XYZ file of C-alpha atoms in Angstrom:
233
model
C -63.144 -11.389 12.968
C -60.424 -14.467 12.439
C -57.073 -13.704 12.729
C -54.459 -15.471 11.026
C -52.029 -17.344 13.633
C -49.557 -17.415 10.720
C -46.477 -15.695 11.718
C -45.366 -12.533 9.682
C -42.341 -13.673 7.314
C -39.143 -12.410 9.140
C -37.654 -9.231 7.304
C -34.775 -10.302 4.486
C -31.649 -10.720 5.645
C -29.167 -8.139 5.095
C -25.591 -9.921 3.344
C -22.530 -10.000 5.012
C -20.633 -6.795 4.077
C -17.451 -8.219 2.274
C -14.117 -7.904 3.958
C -13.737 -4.971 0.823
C -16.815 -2.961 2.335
C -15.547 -3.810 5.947
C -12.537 -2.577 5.776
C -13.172 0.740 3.783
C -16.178 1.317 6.294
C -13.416 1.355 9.012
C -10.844 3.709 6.655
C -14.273 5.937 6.811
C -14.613 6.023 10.736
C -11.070 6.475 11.188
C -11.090 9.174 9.040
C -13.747 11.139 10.320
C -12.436 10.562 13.780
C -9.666 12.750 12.420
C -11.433 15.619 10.533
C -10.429 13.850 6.934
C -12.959 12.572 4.172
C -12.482 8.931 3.470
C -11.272 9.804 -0.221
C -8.357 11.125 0.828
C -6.914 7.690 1.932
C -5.714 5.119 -0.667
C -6.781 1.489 0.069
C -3.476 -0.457 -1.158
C -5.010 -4.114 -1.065
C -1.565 -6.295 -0.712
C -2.685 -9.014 -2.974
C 1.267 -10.866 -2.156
C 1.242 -14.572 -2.503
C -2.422 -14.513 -3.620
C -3.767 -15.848 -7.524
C -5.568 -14.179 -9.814
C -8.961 -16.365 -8.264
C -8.042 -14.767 -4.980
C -7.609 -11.188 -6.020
C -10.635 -11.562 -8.992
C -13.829 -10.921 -6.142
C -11.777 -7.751 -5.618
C -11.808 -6.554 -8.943
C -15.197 -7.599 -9.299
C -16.042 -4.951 -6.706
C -14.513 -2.151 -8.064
C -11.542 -2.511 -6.276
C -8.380 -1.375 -8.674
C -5.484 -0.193 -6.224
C -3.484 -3.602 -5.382
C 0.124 -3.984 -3.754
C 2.743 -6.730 -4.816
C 5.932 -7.713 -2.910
C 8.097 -8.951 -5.739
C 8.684 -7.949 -9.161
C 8.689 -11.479 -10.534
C 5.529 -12.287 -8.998
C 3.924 -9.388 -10.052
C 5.171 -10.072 -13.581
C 3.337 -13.531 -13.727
C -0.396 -12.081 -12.614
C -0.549 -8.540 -13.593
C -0.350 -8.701 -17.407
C -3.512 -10.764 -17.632
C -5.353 -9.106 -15.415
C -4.942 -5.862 -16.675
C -6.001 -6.888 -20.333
C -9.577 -7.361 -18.356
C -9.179 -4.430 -15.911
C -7.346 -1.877 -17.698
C -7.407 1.116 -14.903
C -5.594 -1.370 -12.201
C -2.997 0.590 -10.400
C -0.515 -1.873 -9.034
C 2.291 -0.894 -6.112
C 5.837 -2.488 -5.531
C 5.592 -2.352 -1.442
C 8.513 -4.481 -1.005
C 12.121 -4.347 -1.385
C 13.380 -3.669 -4.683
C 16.888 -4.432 -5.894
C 18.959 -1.987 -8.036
C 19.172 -4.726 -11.262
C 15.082 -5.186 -10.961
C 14.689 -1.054 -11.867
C 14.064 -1.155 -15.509
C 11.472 -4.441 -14.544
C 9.709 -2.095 -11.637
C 9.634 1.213 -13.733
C 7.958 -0.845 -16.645
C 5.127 -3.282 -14.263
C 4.289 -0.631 -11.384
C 2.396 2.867 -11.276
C 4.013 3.379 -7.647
C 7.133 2.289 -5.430
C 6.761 2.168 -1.990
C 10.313 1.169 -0.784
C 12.994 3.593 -2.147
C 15.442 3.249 0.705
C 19.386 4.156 -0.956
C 21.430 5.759 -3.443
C 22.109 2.806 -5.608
C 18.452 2.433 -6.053
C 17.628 6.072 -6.602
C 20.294 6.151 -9.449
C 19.170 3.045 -10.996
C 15.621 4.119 -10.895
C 16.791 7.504 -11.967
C 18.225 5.779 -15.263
C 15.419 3.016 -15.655
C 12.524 6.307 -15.786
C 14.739 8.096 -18.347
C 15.204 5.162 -20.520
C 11.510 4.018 -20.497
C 10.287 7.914 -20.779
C 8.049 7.201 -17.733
C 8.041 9.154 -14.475
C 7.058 6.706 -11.231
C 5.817 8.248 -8.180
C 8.026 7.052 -5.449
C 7.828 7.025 -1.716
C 11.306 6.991 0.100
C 11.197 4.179 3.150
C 11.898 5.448 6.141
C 13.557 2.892 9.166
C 11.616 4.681 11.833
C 12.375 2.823 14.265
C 16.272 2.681 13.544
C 15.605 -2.031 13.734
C 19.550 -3.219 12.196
C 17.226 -5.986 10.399
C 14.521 -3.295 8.310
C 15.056 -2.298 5.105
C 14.422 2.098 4.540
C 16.875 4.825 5.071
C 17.892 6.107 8.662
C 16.168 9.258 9.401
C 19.170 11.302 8.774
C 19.924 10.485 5.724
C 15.813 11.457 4.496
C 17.393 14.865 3.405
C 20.529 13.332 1.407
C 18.493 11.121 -0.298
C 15.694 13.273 -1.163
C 18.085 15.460 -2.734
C 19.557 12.479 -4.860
C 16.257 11.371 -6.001
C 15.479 15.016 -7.176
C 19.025 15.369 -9.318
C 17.946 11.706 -10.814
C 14.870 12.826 -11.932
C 12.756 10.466 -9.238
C 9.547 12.005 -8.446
C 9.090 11.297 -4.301
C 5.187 11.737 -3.627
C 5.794 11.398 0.076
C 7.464 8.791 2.834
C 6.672 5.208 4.116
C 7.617 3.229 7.211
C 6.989 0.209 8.626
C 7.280 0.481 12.642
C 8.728 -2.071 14.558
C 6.838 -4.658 15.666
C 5.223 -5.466 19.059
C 5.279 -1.519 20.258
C 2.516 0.880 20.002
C 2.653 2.112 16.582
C 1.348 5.649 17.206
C 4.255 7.602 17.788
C 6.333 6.224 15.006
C 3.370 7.216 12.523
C 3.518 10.744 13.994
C 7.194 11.463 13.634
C 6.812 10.330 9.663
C 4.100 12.505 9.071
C 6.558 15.056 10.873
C 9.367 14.512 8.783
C 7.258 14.925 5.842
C 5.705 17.560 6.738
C 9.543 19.554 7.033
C 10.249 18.320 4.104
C 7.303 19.071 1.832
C 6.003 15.854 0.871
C 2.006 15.777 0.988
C 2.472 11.813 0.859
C 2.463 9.420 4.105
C 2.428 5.038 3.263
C 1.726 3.992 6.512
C -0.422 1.638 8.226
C -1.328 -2.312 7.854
C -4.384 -4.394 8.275
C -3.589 -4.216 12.641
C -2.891 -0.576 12.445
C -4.318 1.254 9.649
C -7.468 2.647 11.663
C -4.623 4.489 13.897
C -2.358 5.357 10.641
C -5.411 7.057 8.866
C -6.189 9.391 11.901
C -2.316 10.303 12.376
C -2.615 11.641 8.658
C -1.561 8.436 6.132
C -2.279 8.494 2.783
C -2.013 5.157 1.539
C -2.735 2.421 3.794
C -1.174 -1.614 3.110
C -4.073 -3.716 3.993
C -3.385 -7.591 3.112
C -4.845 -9.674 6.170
C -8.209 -8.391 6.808
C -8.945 -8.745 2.772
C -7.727 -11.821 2.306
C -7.507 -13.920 5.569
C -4.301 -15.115 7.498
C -1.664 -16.856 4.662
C -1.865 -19.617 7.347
C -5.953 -20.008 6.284
């Protein structure tokens, strides 16, 4: 009998799993790590100082839950993307001033960064104007840093209460934790403090912590990075 000295064809390569399937595969180990099923954490992908050509391959996906910084930015990309993906969910995640509430209430389905009165009672009067109810997260300065925006933690309760007489509905808390220190503990005492004070919500975690957010309990994690690359690519 002959044999053939032709090598076998290697097996197909298997693609590169996109920075979209990396990322939620991670959201999924974390998870389970903790006990939690990987649909109980929202991907928020921070599509901030990207185009529409950047945040398309997203979409194309499946991906629909994006974060945006700015309401004027927001305002120039959003519109025309939604006409072509209609159940988009876009997120304010950045600060918000009190004359942009009527602008925010009308472009976003969530905002991230409720952090004083002024802003509750503007957003208060922009939701009953435009008959539309916004899910909110109050911002919490964790880590008491002079230069963060979000309310100090003793004021969570005051400002709670304001947001319910103003008609804001609060699904839960955020915080961003100060930079350069182990980001663990600062994540547990949110999900404390919303855990005393009802809210099932936690918007916590960023592209270099998220995996340690999710198993601490968040929610919602603000992934921009490891979608898109470094802004500095």
């Amino acid at each position: 009998m002959v044999m053939s000295s032709q090598a076998a064809p290697p097996p197909p390569l298997t693609p590169p799993a996109t920075p979209l399937v990396a990322v939620e595969s991670r959201i999924a180990a974390a998870a389970a790590l903790a006990g939690r099923g990987a649909d109980a954490v929202t991907l928020i992908a921070i599509s901030k100082t990207q185009d529409a050509a950047a945040i398309r391959p997203l979409l194309e996906q499946g991906h629909r839950v994006f974060g945006e910084n700015r309401v004027q930015e927001a305002q120039g990309k959003w519109p025309a993307l939604r006409r072509e993906f209609d159940d988009v969910s876009v997120h304010l995640v950045g600060q918000l001033q009190s004359n942009k509430a009527d602008d925010a209430v009308a472009l976003f389905d969530c905002i991230h960064s409720v952090d004083r009165p002024s802003l509750v009672s503007a957003l208060g009067k922009a939701m009953s104007n435009a008959g539309r109810a916004v899910p909110c997260f109050v911002q919490v300065n964790i880590g008491a840093e002079e230069q963060k925006g979000g309310c100090a933690i003793v004021d969570v309760p005051d400002l709670l209460r304001l947001a319910a007489e103003a008609g804001v509905p609060v699904a839960g808390l955020m915080c961003l934790p100060p930079q350069g220190q182990e980001p663990a503990p600062f994540f547990a005492l949110l999900a404390k403090l919303a855990s005393q004070h009802g809210l099932a919500a936690l918007s916590m975690g960023m592209s270099s912590d998220f995996e340690v957010a999710v198993q601490l309990g968040a929610t919602h994690v603000r992934v921009g990075t490891a979608l898109f690359g470094s802004r500095d690519s």
